[in-house]
mmCIF file of C-alpha atoms and ligand atoms in Angstrom:
data_model
loop_
_atom_site.group_PDB
_atom_site.id
_atom_site.type_symbol
_atom_site.label_atom_id
_atom_site.label_comp_id
_atom_site.label_asym_id
_atom_site.label_seq_id
_atom_site.Cartn_x
_atom_site.Cartn_y
_atom_site.Cartn_z
ATOM 1 C CA UNK K 7 2.143 -8.462 -8.154
ATOM 2 C CA UNK K 8 5.402 -10.176 -7.210
ATOM 3 C CA UNK K 9 6.781 -12.387 -9.957
ATOM 4 C CA UNK K 10 4.375 -11.720 -12.836
ATOM 5 C CA UNK K 11 5.755 -8.454 -14.219
ATOM 6 C CA UNK K 12 8.804 -9.824 -16.032
ATOM 7 C CA UNK K 13 7.026 -12.782 -17.688
ATOM 8 C CA UNK K 14 4.134 -10.489 -18.667
ATOM 9 C CA UNK K 15 6.673 -8.078 -20.160
ATOM 10 C CA UNK K 16 8.254 -10.876 -22.147
ATOM 11 C CA UNK K 17 4.889 -12.095 -23.498
ATOM 12 C CA UNK K 18 3.698 -8.600 -24.421
ATOM 13 C CA UNK K 19 6.971 -7.538 -26.017
ATOM 14 C CA UNK K 20 7.175 -10.685 -28.148
ATOM 15 C CA UNK K 21 3.575 -10.076 -29.219
ATOM 16 C CA UNK K 22 4.295 -6.417 -30.008
ATOM 17 C CA UNK K 23 7.273 -6.894 -32.300
ATOM 18 C CA UNK K 24 6.233 -10.231 -33.833
ATOM 19 C CA UNK K 25 4.500 -8.590 -36.834
ATOM 20 C CA UNK K 26 7.494 -6.265 -37.402
ATOM 21 C CA UNK K 27 10.338 -7.261 -39.736
ATOM 22 C CA UNK K 28 13.112 -6.746 -37.160
ATOM 23 C CA UNK K 29 16.622 -8.219 -37.385
ATOM 24 C CA UNK K 30 17.594 -10.567 -34.545
ATOM 25 C CA UNK K 31 19.691 -7.975 -32.661
ATOM 26 C CA UNK K 32 16.889 -5.434 -32.818
ATOM 27 C CA UNK K 33 14.451 -8.021 -31.476
ATOM 28 C CA UNK K 34 16.794 -8.671 -28.544
ATOM 29 C CA UNK K 35 16.979 -4.953 -27.750
ATOM 30 C CA UNK K 36 13.174 -4.794 -27.939
ATOM 31 C CA UNK K 37 12.909 -7.589 -25.375
ATOM 32 C CA UNK K 38 15.414 -5.796 -23.126
ATOM 33 C CA UNK K 39 13.429 -2.536 -23.407
ATOM 34 C CA UNK K 40 10.201 -4.432 -22.709
ATOM 35 C CA UNK K 41 11.530 -6.280 -19.673
ATOM 36 C CA UNK K 42 12.981 -3.048 -18.260
ATOM 37 C CA UNK K 43 9.654 -1.244 -18.790
ATOM 38 C CA UNK K 44 7.799 -4.132 -17.162
ATOM 39 C CA UNK K 45 9.583 -3.520 -13.854
ATOM 40 C CA UNK K 46 10.416 0.201 -14.239
ATOM 41 C CA UNK K 47 7.553 1.506 -12.043
ATOM 42 C CA UNK K 48 8.940 -0.576 -9.160
ATOM 43 C CA UNK K 49 12.329 1.168 -9.321
ATOM 44 C CA UNK K 50 10.634 3.525 -6.864
ATOM 45 C CA UNK K 51 11.149 0.841 -4.194
ATOM 46 C CA UNK K 52 14.747 2.091 -3.950
ATOM 47 C CA UNK K 53 13.475 5.560 -3.039
ATOM 48 C CA UNK K 54 10.762 4.083 -0.820
ATOM 49 C CA UNK K 55 13.151 2.095 1.364
ATOM 50 C CA UNK K 56 16.390 4.101 1.167
ATOM 51 C CA UNK K 57 15.038 7.657 1.296
ATOM 52 C CA UNK K 58 11.405 7.527 2.405
ATOM 53 C CA UNK K 59 12.083 4.694 4.917
ATOM 54 C CA UNK K 60 8.826 2.991 3.903
ATOM 55 C CA UNK K 61 6.639 5.836 5.168
ATOM 56 C CA UNK K 62 4.411 5.823 2.093
ATOM 57 C CA UNK K 63 3.084 3.052 -0.116
ATOM 58 C CA UNK K 64 5.321 3.130 -3.207
ATOM 59 C CA UNK K 65 2.206 2.996 -5.423
ATOM 60 C CA UNK K 66 1.569 6.614 -4.397
ATOM 61 C CA UNK K 67 4.754 7.829 -6.104
ATOM 62 C CA UNK K 68 4.581 9.396 -9.607
ATOM 63 C CA UNK K 69 6.314 6.292 -10.998
ATOM 64 C CA UNK K 70 3.000 4.502 -10.427
ATOM 65 C CA UNK K 71 0.772 7.294 -11.815
ATOM 66 C CA UNK K 72 -0.996 6.248 -15.038
ATOM 67 C CA UNK K 73 -1.089 9.909 -16.125
ATOM 68 C CA UNK K 74 2.727 9.966 -16.363
ATOM 69 C CA UNK K 75 2.920 6.763 -18.412
ATOM 70 C CA UNK K 76 0.030 7.624 -20.757
ATOM 71 C CA UNK K 77 1.452 11.136 -21.291
ATOM 72 C CA UNK K 78 4.852 9.642 -22.120
ATOM 73 C CA UNK K 79 3.245 7.195 -24.551
ATOM 74 C CA UNK K 80 1.313 10.012 -26.255
ATOM 75 C CA UNK K 81 4.525 12.045 -26.666
ATOM 76 C CA UNK K 82 6.327 9.010 -28.054
ATOM 77 C CA UNK K 83 3.596 8.405 -30.620
ATOM 78 C CA UNK K 84 3.858 12.054 -31.643
ATOM 79 C CA UNK K 85 7.640 11.637 -31.925
ATOM 80 C CA UNK K 86 7.103 8.522 -34.048
ATOM 81 C CA UNK K 87 5.047 10.572 -36.484
ATOM 82 C CA UNK K 88 7.828 13.136 -36.866
ATOM 83 C CA UNK K 89 10.984 11.067 -37.311
ATOM 84 C CA UNK K 90 12.183 8.866 -40.163
ATOM 85 C CA UNK K 91 14.115 6.338 -38.095
ATOM 86 C CA UNK K 92 11.336 4.736 -36.026
ATOM 87 C CA UNK K 93 13.552 2.166 -34.284
ATOM 88 C CA UNK K 94 14.582 4.277 -31.212
ATOM 89 C CA UNK K 95 10.932 5.328 -30.805
ATOM 90 C CA UNK K 96 9.851 1.700 -31.056
ATOM 91 C CA UNK K 97 12.147 0.790 -28.159
ATOM 92 C CA UNK K 98 10.718 3.628 -26.065
ATOM 93 C CA UNK K 99 7.119 2.676 -26.979
ATOM 94 C CA UNK K 100 7.789 -0.943 -25.998
ATOM 95 C CA UNK K 101 9.252 0.307 -22.686
ATOM 96 C CA UNK K 102 6.248 2.557 -22.073
ATOM 97 C CA UNK K 103 3.553 0.018 -23.020
ATOM 98 C CA UNK K 104 5.119 -2.427 -20.589
ATOM 99 C CA UNK K 105 5.119 0.259 -17.880
ATOM 100 C CA UNK K 106 1.374 0.718 -18.449
ATOM 101 C CA UNK K 107 0.767 -3.043 -18.325
ATOM 102 C CA UNK K 108 2.687 -3.062 -15.031
ATOM 103 C CA UNK K 109 0.111 -0.619 -13.612
ATOM 104 C CA UNK K 110 -2.769 -2.752 -14.937
ATOM 105 C CA UNK K 111 -1.312 -5.853 -13.289
ATOM 106 C CA UNK K 112 -0.695 -3.933 -10.059
ATOM 107 C CA UNK K 113 -4.367 -2.929 -10.146
ATOM 108 C CA UNK K 114 -5.453 -6.553 -9.648
ATOM 109 C CA UNK K 115 -4.672 -6.570 -5.921
ATOM 110 C CA UNK K 116 -2.131 -3.803 -5.455
ATOM 111 C CA UNK K 117 -4.005 -0.461 -5.331
ATOM 112 C CA UNK K 118 -3.211 2.017 -8.101
ATOM 113 C CA UNK K 119 -4.318 5.658 -8.117
ATOM 114 C CA UNK K 120 -5.693 5.795 -11.647
ATOM 115 C CA UNK K 121 -6.765 9.412 -11.211
ATOM 116 C CA UNK K 122 -3.591 10.623 -9.448
ATOM 117 C CA UNK K 123 -2.663 13.430 -8.865
ATOM 118 C CA UNK K 124 -6.223 14.823 -9.179
ATOM 119 C CA UNK K 125 -7.839 12.196 -6.946
ATOM 120 C CA UNK K 126 -5.899 10.057 -4.472
ATOM 121 C CA UNK K 127 -8.379 7.166 -4.453
ATOM 122 C CA UNK K 128 -6.594 3.843 -4.931
ATOM 123 C CA UNK K 129 -8.218 1.188 -7.088
ATOM 124 C CA UNK K 130 -7.793 -2.582 -6.888
ATOM 125 C CA UNK K 131 -9.857 -5.318 -8.521
ATOM 126 C CA UNK K 132 -9.644 -7.489 -5.394
ATOM 127 C CA UNK K 133 -8.273 -7.210 -1.890
ATOM 128 C CA UNK K 134 -6.024 -9.761 -0.264
ATOM 129 C CA UNK K 135 -7.337 -10.560 3.227
ATOM 130 C CA UNK K 136 -4.710 -10.507 5.985
ATOM 131 C CA UNK K 137 -5.105 -14.052 7.336
ATOM 132 C CA UNK K 138 -1.589 -15.424 7.589
ATOM 133 C CA UNK K 139 1.822 -14.551 8.945
ATOM 134 C CA UNK K 140 4.251 -13.522 7.521
ATOM 135 C CA UNK K 141 2.344 -10.992 5.357
ATOM 136 C CA UNK K 142 3.630 -12.291 2.006
ATOM 137 C CA UNK K 143 1.928 -15.661 2.624
ATOM 138 C CA UNK K 144 -1.424 -13.883 2.131
ATOM 139 C CA UNK K 145 -0.384 -13.021 -1.431
ATOM 140 C CA UNK K 146 1.074 -16.433 -2.223
ATOM 141 C CA UNK K 147 -2.131 -18.182 -1.122
ATOM 142 C CA UNK K 148 -4.420 -15.758 -2.991
ATOM 143 C CA UNK K 149 -5.977 -16.595 -6.399
ATOM 144 C CA UNK K 150 -4.067 -13.717 -8.012
ATOM 145 C CA UNK K 151 -0.838 -15.650 -7.442
ATOM 146 C CA UNK K 152 -2.220 -18.386 -9.747
ATOM 147 C CA UNK K 153 -2.351 -15.742 -12.479
ATOM 148 C CA UNK K 154 1.279 -14.845 -11.749
ATOM 149 C CA UNK K 155 2.243 -18.518 -12.035
ATOM 150 C CA UNK K 156 0.301 -18.782 -15.303
ATOM 151 C CA UNK K 157 2.282 -15.813 -16.676
ATOM 152 C CA UNK K 158 5.560 -17.473 -15.638
ATOM 153 C CA UNK K 159 4.590 -20.790 -17.289
ATOM 154 C CA UNK K 160 3.392 -19.049 -20.489
ATOM 155 C CA UNK K 161 6.589 -16.980 -20.725
ATOM 156 C CA UNK K 162 8.811 -20.051 -20.261
ATOM 157 C CA UNK K 163 6.788 -21.894 -22.895
ATOM 158 C CA UNK K 164 7.139 -19.008 -25.371
ATOM 159 C CA UNK K 165 10.849 -18.552 -24.609
ATOM 160 C CA UNK K 166 11.501 -22.291 -25.265
ATOM 161 C CA UNK K 167 9.471 -22.149 -28.483
ATOM 162 C CA UNK K 168 11.366 -19.085 -29.751
ATOM 163 C CA UNK K 169 14.684 -20.659 -28.768
ATOM 164 C CA UNK K 170 13.849 -23.864 -30.642
ATOM 165 C CA UNK K 171 12.822 -21.842 -33.708
ATOM 166 C CA UNK K 172 16.057 -19.801 -33.623
ATOM 167 C CA UNK K 173 18.138 -22.995 -33.356
ATOM 168 C CA UNK K 174 16.391 -24.381 -36.436
ATOM 169 C CA UNK K 175 16.973 -21.090 -38.300
ATOM 170 C CA UNK K 176 20.670 -20.929 -37.301
ATOM 171 C CA UNK K 177 23.031 -22.000 -40.106
ATOM 172 C CA UNK K 178 24.674 -25.416 -39.635
ATOM 173 C CA UNK K 179 28.490 -25.229 -39.593
HETATM 174 ZN ZN1 ZN I 223 4.417 -1.811 -9.184
#
């Protein structure tokens, strides 16, 4: 997935905190945590290109292992049960849920090792045939890119709707 992670993160984060009675600043921090989580697994690209010199597919790194993200989420939920102030945990949960959604979206056409590190088999819902040059054209002309565009459109629509609502709520001076 190329451009769908951030809009998906925005949609999911807004959906996650919508039922919660959060003040405006807290909602903003939630969105920031969500958007960061939505792209966090791909921070490994820095390692991939600067250190590993592209020798391995970055989806093989622990940053793309579901076990890591689900373990972190389990620990966070345990932490949530133990502390009084749930807000910091909420931010971390939002970050983590978006990291997991990133892996789900990557699984559409991007090969994710759902059983890593116990089994190195990579799973993808569909494969993008190599028909065009340059390589990225194959992804842009694949049906999965329509889904990415749909996520972008939906996120812009929601952002505009929220913005309009906040302008109406803002006190008139
Ligand atoms: Zn990724």
